[in-house]
Coordinates of C-alpha atoms and ligand atoms in Angstrom, one line a residue:
M1 CA 11.6 14.0 64.4
K2 CA 8.2 15.3 63.7
E3 CA 6.9 18.7 65.1
D4 CA 3.5 18.8 65.4
N5 CA 3.2 22.4 65.7
R6 CA 4.6 23.0 62.3
P7 CA 2.3 24.7 59.9
K8 CA 0.8 22.7 57.3
F9 CA -1.0 23.1 54.0
T10 CA -4.6 22.6 54.7
T11 CA -6.0 21.0 51.5
K12 CA -4.9 18.8 48.6
F13 CA -5.7 21.7 46.3
G14 CA -3.5 23.8 48.6
V15 CA -0.5 21.5 48.2
I16 CA -0.8 21.4 44.6
A17 CA -1.5 25.2 44.1
A18 CA 1.6 26.1 46.2
T19 CA 3.9 23.6 44.6
V20 CA 2.6 24.2 40.8
G21 CA 2.9 28.1 42.0
S22 CA 6.6 27.5 42.7
A23 CA 7.3 25.5 39.6
V24 CA 5.2 27.7 37.0
G25 CA 7.1 31.0 36.5
L26 CA 9.4 32.9 34.2
G27 CA 11.0 29.4 33.7
N28 CA 8.0 28.3 31.8
I29 CA 6.7 31.4 30.0
W30 CA 10.0 33.5 29.7
R31 CA 12.7 31.0 29.5
F32 CA 11.1 28.1 28.0
P33 CA 10.0 29.6 24.6
Y34 CA 13.2 31.2 23.9
E35 CA 15.3 28.2 24.9
A36 CA 13.1 26.0 22.5
G37 CA 13.4 28.9 20.0
A38 CA 17.2 28.6 20.2
H39 CA 17.6 24.7 20.3
G40 CA 15.4 23.6 17.4
G41 CA 11.7 23.7 18.8
G42 CA 10.3 20.3 19.1
A43 CA 13.3 18.6 19.5
F44 CA 14.2 20.5 22.5
L45 CA 10.8 19.9 24.0
A46 CA 11.3 16.1 23.4
V47 CA 14.4 16.1 25.2
N48 CA 13.0 18.2 28.0
I49 CA 10.4 16.0 28.6
L50 CA 12.5 13.1 28.9
C51 CA 14.6 14.9 31.6
V52 CA 11.5 15.7 33.4
L53 CA 10.3 12.3 33.6
L54 CA 13.7 10.3 34.1
I55 CA 15.4 13.2 36.3
G56 CA 13.0 15.9 37.4
I57 CA 10.3 13.8 38.9
P58 CA 12.8 11.5 41.1
V59 CA 14.4 14.6 42.4
V60 CA 11.1 16.4 43.0
C61 CA 10.2 13.3 45.2
A62 CA 13.4 13.2 46.9
E63 CA 13.0 16.9 47.9
F64 CA 9.5 16.5 49.1
L65 CA 10.3 13.4 51.1
M66 CA 13.3 14.7 52.8
G67 CA 11.1 17.7 53.8
R68 CA 8.0 15.8 55.0
S69 CA 10.1 13.1 56.8
S70 CA 12.1 15.6 58.7
R71 CA 9.9 18.5 59.0
R72 CA 12.7 20.8 58.4
N73 CA 14.3 23.2 55.7
I74 CA 16.8 21.5 53.4
F75 CA 19.8 22.4 56.0
G76 CA 17.9 20.9 58.7
A77 CA 16.6 17.9 56.8
M78 CA 20.1 17.0 55.8
S79 CA 21.4 17.3 59.4
A80 CA 18.5 15.1 60.7
L81 CA 18.5 12.5 58.0
A82 CA 22.1 11.8 57.7
P83 CA 23.4 9.1 59.7
K84 CA 25.9 9.6 62.5
G85 CA 29.3 10.8 61.0
G86 CA 27.5 12.2 57.8
R87 CA 27.2 15.7 59.3
W88 CA 28.9 17.5 56.5
W89 CA 25.9 17.0 54.2
R90 CA 24.5 20.0 56.2
F91 CA 26.7 22.0 54.0
A92 CA 24.9 20.5 50.6
G93 CA 21.9 22.0 52.5
M94 CA 23.7 25.2 53.1
L95 CA 24.4 25.4 49.5
G96 CA 20.6 25.1 48.7
V97 CA 19.8 28.1 51.0
V98 CA 22.7 30.2 49.3
S99 CA 21.4 29.3 45.8
G100 CA 17.8 30.3 46.9
T101 CA 19.0 33.8 48.0
L102 CA 20.9 34.3 44.8
I103 CA 18.3 33.2 42.5
L104 CA 15.5 35.2 44.2
S105 CA 18.2 38.3 43.9
F106 CA 18.1 38.2 39.8
Y107 CA 14.8 36.7 39.5
A108 CA 13.1 39.5 41.4
V109 CA 14.6 41.8 38.7
V110 CA 12.9 40.1 35.9
A111 CA 9.6 39.7 37.8
G112 CA 9.9 43.5 38.3
W113 CA 10.1 44.0 34.5
T114 CA 6.8 42.3 34.4
L115 CA 5.4 45.0 36.6
E116 CA 6.6 47.6 34.5
Y117 CA 5.2 46.2 31.4
L118 CA 2.0 45.4 33.1
F119 CA 1.8 49.0 34.2
Q120 CA 2.8 50.3 30.5
S121 CA 0.0 47.9 29.1
V122 CA -2.6 49.0 31.5
T123 CA -1.8 52.6 30.9
G124 CA -1.7 52.0 27.2
N125 CA 1.8 53.2 26.7
L126 CA 3.1 49.8 25.7
T127 CA 1.0 49.7 22.4
A128 CA 0.8 53.3 21.8
P129 CA 1.4 54.1 17.9
D130 CA 4.4 56.4 18.6
V131 CA 6.4 53.5 20.1
R132 CA 8.5 52.2 17.3
D133 CA 11.5 50.8 18.7
S134 CA 10.7 48.0 21.5
H135 CA 14.4 47.3 21.8
A136 CA 15.4 50.6 22.6
E137 CA 12.2 51.0 25.0
F138 CA 13.5 47.9 26.8
M139 CA 17.1 49.0 27.0
G140 CA 16.2 52.3 28.3
F141 CA 13.9 50.9 30.9
T142 CA 16.3 48.3 32.2
A143 CA 19.3 50.9 32.5
G144 CA 17.2 53.2 34.5
W145 CA 16.3 53.4 38.1
R146 CA 12.6 52.5 37.4
C147 CA 13.8 49.1 37.0
V148 CA 15.1 49.3 40.6
F149 CA 11.9 50.5 41.8
W150 CA 9.9 47.8 40.5
T151 CA 12.2 45.2 41.7
V152 CA 11.8 46.6 45.3
V153 CA 8.2 46.7 44.7
L154 CA 7.9 43.0 43.8
L155 CA 10.1 42.1 47.0
A156 CA 7.9 44.3 49.2
V157 CA 4.8 42.3 48.0
N158 CA 6.7 39.1 48.7
T159 CA 7.4 40.4 52.2
V160 CA 3.7 41.0 53.0
I161 CA 2.5 37.5 51.8
V162 CA 5.4 35.6 53.3
L163 CA 5.0 37.4 56.7
R164 CA 1.3 36.1 56.6
G165 CA 2.7 32.6 57.0
V166 CA 2.1 29.4 55.4
Q167 CA -1.5 29.0 55.5
K168 CA -2.8 32.6 55.3
G169 CA -0.1 33.7 53.2
I170 CA 1.4 31.1 50.6
E171 CA -1.5 28.5 50.7
K172 CA -4.2 31.2 50.4
V173 CA -2.4 33.3 47.5
S174 CA -1.7 30.3 45.5
N175 CA -5.2 29.0 45.8
W176 CA -6.7 31.9 43.9
M177 CA -3.7 33.0 41.7
M178 CA -3.2 29.4 40.1
P179 CA -6.7 29.0 38.9
L180 CA -6.5 32.7 37.4
L181 CA -3.4 31.7 35.8
F182 CA -4.8 28.8 34.0
V183 CA -7.7 31.0 32.9
L184 CA -5.2 33.5 31.5
L185 CA -3.2 31.0 29.8
V186 CA -6.4 29.1 28.1
M187 CA -7.6 32.7 26.8
M188 CA -4.3 33.7 25.4
A189 CA -3.8 30.2 23.8
V190 CA -7.1 30.4 22.0
N191 CA -6.3 33.9 20.6
S192 CA -3.0 32.8 19.3
L193 CA -4.3 29.7 17.7
I194 CA -7.0 31.6 15.7
L195 CA -4.2 33.9 14.1
P196 CA -3.4 33.3 10.6
G197 CA -0.3 31.6 10.3
A198 CA -0.7 29.6 13.7
K199 CA 0.0 26.4 11.9
E200 CA 3.7 27.3 11.4
G201 CA 4.2 28.3 14.8
L202 CA 2.8 24.9 15.9
S203 CA 4.9 22.8 13.7
F204 CA 7.9 24.7 14.8
L205 CA 7.0 23.8 18.4
F206 CA 5.8 20.2 18.0
C207 CA 7.6 18.8 15.0
P208 CA 10.9 17.4 16.4
D209 CA 13.9 18.0 13.9
F210 CA 16.4 15.6 15.7
S211 CA 19.2 16.9 13.6
H212 CA 19.2 19.8 16.0
V213 CA 19.8 17.7 19.0
D214 CA 23.3 17.8 20.3
S215 CA 25.0 17.9 23.6
S216 CA 24.2 21.5 24.0
T217 CA 20.4 20.7 23.5
V218 CA 20.5 18.2 26.2
L219 CA 22.4 20.3 28.4
S220 CA 20.0 23.2 28.1
A221 CA 17.0 20.7 28.2
L222 CA 18.2 19.4 31.5
G223 CA 18.9 23.0 33.1
Q224 CA 15.5 24.0 31.8
A225 CA 14.0 21.0 33.5
F226 CA 15.6 21.8 36.8
F227 CA 15.0 25.4 36.8
S228 CA 11.3 25.0 35.9
L229 CA 10.8 22.2 38.5
S230 CA 12.3 24.4 41.2
V231 CA 14.6 21.8 42.2
G232 CA 18.0 21.3 43.6
L233 CA 18.0 23.9 46.2
G234 CA 15.6 23.2 48.9
T235 CA 12.6 25.1 47.9
L236 CA 10.6 22.0 47.6
T237 CA 12.1 20.6 50.8
V238 CA 10.4 23.3 52.6
Y239 CA 7.3 22.9 50.8
G240 CA 7.4 19.1 51.4
S241 CA 8.0 19.9 55.1
Y242 CA 4.4 21.6 55.1
F243 CA 2.7 18.6 53.6
P244 CA 0.1 16.9 55.7
S245 CA 1.2 13.2 56.4
R246 CA -1.6 12.0 54.0
T247 CA -0.1 13.8 50.9
K248 CA 0.8 11.1 48.5
I249 CA 4.4 12.3 47.5
V250 CA 4.9 10.6 44.0
K251 CA 1.3 11.4 42.7
S252 CA 2.0 15.1 43.8
A253 CA 5.5 15.2 42.1
S254 CA 3.7 13.8 39.1
I255 CA 0.9 16.3 39.1
M256 CA 3.3 19.1 39.4
A257 CA 5.8 18.2 36.9
G258 CA 3.0 17.5 34.6
L259 CA 1.3 20.8 35.0
D260 CA 4.6 22.6 34.9
T261 CA 5.5 21.0 31.5
M262 CA 2.1 21.8 30.3
V263 CA 2.2 25.3 31.1
A264 CA 5.4 25.6 29.2
I265 CA 4.0 24.1 26.3
V266 CA 1.0 26.3 26.4
A267 CA 3.3 29.2 26.6
G268 CA 4.9 28.0 23.4
V269 CA 1.5 27.7 22.0
I270 CA 0.8 31.4 23.0
I271 CA 4.0 32.7 21.6
F272 CA 5.4 30.7 18.5
P273 CA 2.2 31.2 16.4
A274 CA 2.0 34.8 17.2
V275 CA 5.8 35.0 16.4
F276 CA 5.2 33.3 12.9
S277 CA 2.0 35.1 12.3
F278 CA 3.6 38.5 12.5
G279 CA 7.0 37.4 10.7
M280 CA 9.2 37.7 13.6
E281 CA 12.2 35.5 14.7
P282 CA 11.4 32.6 17.0
A283 CA 15.2 32.4 18.7
A284 CA 15.1 35.9 19.6
G285 CA 16.7 34.9 23.1
P286 CA 15.8 36.5 26.4
Q287 CA 14.2 39.5 24.6
L288 CA 11.6 37.3 22.9
V289 CA 8.8 38.3 25.7
F290 CA 9.9 41.8 26.3
E291 CA 10.8 43.1 22.9
V292 CA 9.4 40.8 20.2
L293 CA 5.7 40.3 21.9
P294 CA 5.1 44.1 22.4
D295 CA 5.9 44.5 18.8
I296 CA 3.3 41.8 18.1
F297 CA 0.7 43.1 20.4
R298 CA 1.0 46.6 18.8
Q299 CA -0.1 45.0 15.5
M300 CA -2.8 43.0 16.9
T301 CA -6.4 43.9 17.1
G302 CA -7.1 44.3 20.9
G303 CA -3.5 44.2 21.4
G304 CA -3.7 46.6 24.6
I305 CA -5.8 44.2 26.2
W306 CA -3.8 41.0 25.3
A307 CA -0.7 42.7 26.4
A308 CA -2.1 43.7 29.7
L309 CA -3.5 39.9 30.1
F310 CA -0.1 38.4 29.1
F311 CA 1.9 40.4 31.5
L312 CA -0.7 39.8 34.2
L313 CA -0.1 36.3 33.6
L314 CA 3.7 36.6 33.7
L315 CA 3.4 38.6 37.1
I316 CA 1.2 35.9 38.8
A317 CA 3.4 33.1 37.5
S318 CA 6.5 34.9 38.9
L319 CA 5.1 36.1 42.1
T320 CA 4.2 32.5 43.2
S321 CA 7.7 31.3 42.4
T322 CA 9.3 34.4 44.4
I323 CA 7.1 33.3 47.4
S324 CA 8.7 29.8 47.4
L325 CA 12.1 31.2 47.1
S326 CA 11.5 33.6 49.8
E327 CA 10.1 30.9 52.2
T328 CA 13.3 28.8 51.5
G329 CA 15.4 31.5 53.3
V330 CA 12.8 32.3 55.9
A331 CA 12.5 28.8 57.0
F332 CA 16.0 28.5 57.5
C333 CA 16.3 31.5 59.5
V334 CA 13.3 30.4 61.7
E335 CA 14.7 27.1 62.4
H336 CA 18.4 27.8 62.7
W337 CA 18.5 30.8 64.3
N338 CA 15.2 30.6 66.3
L339 CA 14.1 33.8 64.8
G340 CA 10.5 34.8 65.1
R341 CA 8.7 34.8 61.6
G342 CA 8.8 38.5 61.3
K343 CA 12.5 39.0 61.9
A344 CA 13.1 36.0 59.3
V345 CA 11.4 37.6 56.6
A346 CA 13.0 41.0 57.5
L347 CA 16.3 39.3 57.4
T348 CA 15.8 37.2 54.4
L349 CA 14.1 39.8 52.2
G350 CA 16.3 42.5 53.5
I351 CA 19.5 40.5 52.2
V352 CA 17.8 39.7 49.0
T353 CA 16.6 43.3 48.5
F354 CA 20.5 44.4 48.8
F355 CA 21.7 41.9 46.1
A356 CA 18.6 42.2 43.8
I357 CA 19.3 46.2 43.6
F358 CA 22.9 45.4 42.2
C359 CA 21.3 42.8 39.8
A360 CA 18.9 45.5 38.7
L361 CA 21.6 47.9 38.3
S362 CA 23.6 45.5 36.0
F363 CA 21.8 46.8 33.0
G364 CA 22.6 50.4 33.6
P365 CA 24.8 52.2 36.1
L366 CA 26.7 48.9 36.8
S367 CA 26.7 47.6 33.2
G368 CA 30.6 48.1 33.3
A369 CA 31.3 46.2 36.4
T370 CA 32.0 42.9 35.0
L371 CA 34.0 39.6 35.9
W372 CA 34.8 37.7 33.0
G373 CA 32.6 39.6 30.9
M374 CA 29.6 39.1 33.1
T375 CA 27.7 41.5 34.9
V376 CA 26.3 40.8 38.6
F377 CA 23.1 39.8 37.2
D378 CA 24.7 37.3 34.6
I379 CA 27.1 36.1 37.3
F380 CA 24.2 35.1 39.8
D381 CA 22.0 33.6 36.9
Y382 CA 25.2 31.6 35.3
V383 CA 26.4 30.5 39.0
T384 CA 23.0 29.2 40.0
S385 CA 21.6 27.6 37.0
N386 CA 24.9 25.9 35.6
I387 CA 26.6 25.2 38.9
F388 CA 24.6 25.4 42.0
L389 CA 21.2 23.7 40.8
P390 CA 22.9 20.8 39.1
V391 CA 25.3 20.2 41.8
G392 CA 22.5 20.7 44.4
G393 CA 20.2 18.2 42.4
M394 CA 23.0 15.7 42.3
L395 CA 23.8 15.9 45.8
V396 CA 20.0 15.4 46.9
S397 CA 19.7 12.5 44.6
I398 CA 22.7 10.9 46.1
F399 CA 21.6 11.9 49.6
V400 CA 18.1 10.4 49.3
G401 CA 19.3 7.3 46.9
W402 CA 22.2 6.3 49.0
I403 CA 22.6 7.9 52.4
V404 CA 19.0 8.0 54.0
D405 CA 17.8 5.1 55.5
R406 CA 15.8 3.0 53.0
A407 CA 12.9 2.3 55.2
T408 CA 12.1 6.1 55.5
V409 CA 12.4 6.5 51.9
D410 CA 10.2 3.8 51.2
R411 CA 7.5 4.7 53.7
E412 CA 7.3 8.3 52.5
L413 CA 6.9 7.1 48.9
R414 CA 4.0 5.0 49.9
P415 CA 1.2 4.6 48.7
A416 CA 2.8 4.4 45.4
S417 CA 3.1 0.8 43.9
R418 CA 6.3 -1.1 44.9
F419 CA 7.2 -1.0 41.1
I420 CA 7.0 3.0 41.4
R421 CA 8.9 3.1 44.6
R422 CA 11.7 1.0 43.2
S423 CA 11.9 2.8 40.1
V424 CA 12.1 6.1 41.9
I425 CA 15.0 4.9 44.1
F426 CA 16.8 3.4 41.1
L427 CA 16.6 6.5 39.2
L428 CA 17.9 8.5 42.2
R429 CA 20.7 6.1 42.9
Y430 CA 21.9 5.6 39.5
V431 CA 20.5 7.7 36.7
C432 CA 20.0 11.0 38.3
P433 CA 23.6 11.5 39.7
V434 CA 25.3 9.9 36.4
A435 CA 23.2 12.2 34.0
I436 CA 23.7 15.2 35.8
L437 CA 27.4 14.9 36.4
A438 CA 27.7 14.2 32.8
V439 CA 25.8 17.1 31.7
F440 CA 27.4 19.4 34.1
L441 CA 30.9 18.4 33.4
N442 CA 30.1 18.8 29.4
N443 CA 28.9 22.2 30.3
L444 CA 31.9 23.3 32.4
F445 CA 34.5 21.8 30.0
G446 CA 32.8 20.6 26.8
Ligands
PFF1 N1 10.4 27.3 38.8 C1 10.5 28.4 38.8 C2 10.5 29.0 37.2 O1 10.2 28.1 36.5 O2 10.2 30.2 37.2 C3 11.9 29.2 39.1 C4 12.3 28.7 40.5 C5 11.5 29.0 41.6 C6 13.7 28.2 40.4 C7 12.0 28.4 42.9 C8 13.7 27.6 41.7 C9 13.1 27.8 43.0 F1 13.5 27.3 44.0

C-alpha cells in the first residue's frame, strides 16, 4: 500500500511547521477572540480546551494515521483502508474534498482582506488621522472590487507555492513563516500587556464565569476546536500521507493541538487588553479584528507599525492554512485523475477562484443574492463549519475507531504507550462520535 515515491516532509521541524501552519490561521486570530468575546471569555476557553483534549486530538491522530498508513488523500485513504464491502466510505472522503474546496473559497476572501489591511497599514492609510469611521471603511472595502482583487492575489500566491510541491513549496514556506509568526505574536503580546488596563482584558479572557456556559457555548467551542485544528475534511490526512514513517503521530498531534491552542490564547492576550484599555466592546463579532482593532491602532503610540505587524501576522497565519486547503484538492486530483501536479493545481485553484469570486462579491454586488437570508459567503461558511466539518469529523472517528483494522491503527499510534493508544481508540470509538452527534443535532434542531 505504501508508495515510496510519494513526497515526504524531510525533517521533524518541517512536519510540525506544516501541520501547525495548517492549524494556526484566521480561526485562532480572527475567529477565536470574537467567539470567546461572545460566549463569556474564560468559560469559553475552558470548554474549548476540553473539546481539544477529548475530541480534537484523537481525531487529529485518526486523520494523520489514515494518511500515513495509506499514503493517500482522504478519498483514497478511505477506499484503501475500508474492508471489502465498505467501499461507500469513499463518499465520506469525497465530502472532505468538497468541504476543503468550499472552505478555501470563503477563507481566501477573509485572507484577502488581511492583504488589503496590511497594504493600508504599510502605506499609512489605515491609521491616518482623517479616518473616522472604521465600520464604514470596512463596509466600503468589502463591497467593492478591490476585495475581489485581493482574493485573487491571495489564491495566486497559493498557486505558486503549491506548484512547487511538498518539500520545496509547502515545507519550505512553513519552515520560515511559522517561526516568524511566533516572533510577531510575542512582540504583539508584550505590547498589549504593558497597556494600562491590560489586567481587565486578561481577567476577561482567563477568569471563567461558568454561568455563561450553556449548550451554545459547548457548540461553539467544539466548532471552534474543529475549525481551528483543521480536522474533519482530510487536510490532515493529506499531510499525514507526507509524514516520514518515523514520525510519532500522537506526539505530533499533541504538539500541533498544544501550539494551536496557545496561539489562540496569545491572540486573546493581544486583543482583549487592547480592547479594554481603549474602552471598546469585547463581543464585537467578526468585525473585531477589522473594525475595532484599526480604531485601537489609531490611538496607540506607534500604531501604524503595530497595525502593519498585526496584519502581517494574520496574513502569514492564513496563508499557511490556505496552502493546506489547496493541497487537499491537489492531492485528490493527482491521485484520482492521474493529473500532473501542474494540471492538478490549475484545476483545483481554478475552481476555488471561481467560487471565491462569488464569495467576495457577497458583500457588494451579490449582497442581495441570498438563500434563507444568507449570502453565498454565509452559506459556504455555515454549511462547512456547522454541517460538513462535524459530520466529517464524526465519520473519521467512526471509520478509524470501528472500521479500520485494529492492528493498523495500533501500529500507527506506536511508539505511544499502551495506555495512550487505548485511550485514543476509546475516545475515537465512543466519545468523539457521540459528542459530535449530540452537539451537531443540538445545533441543527436545538
Ligand atoms: N485551521 C484553520 C484556522 O484555524 O484558521 C482553518 C482551516 C484550515 C480549516 C485547513 C480546515 C482546514 F482544512
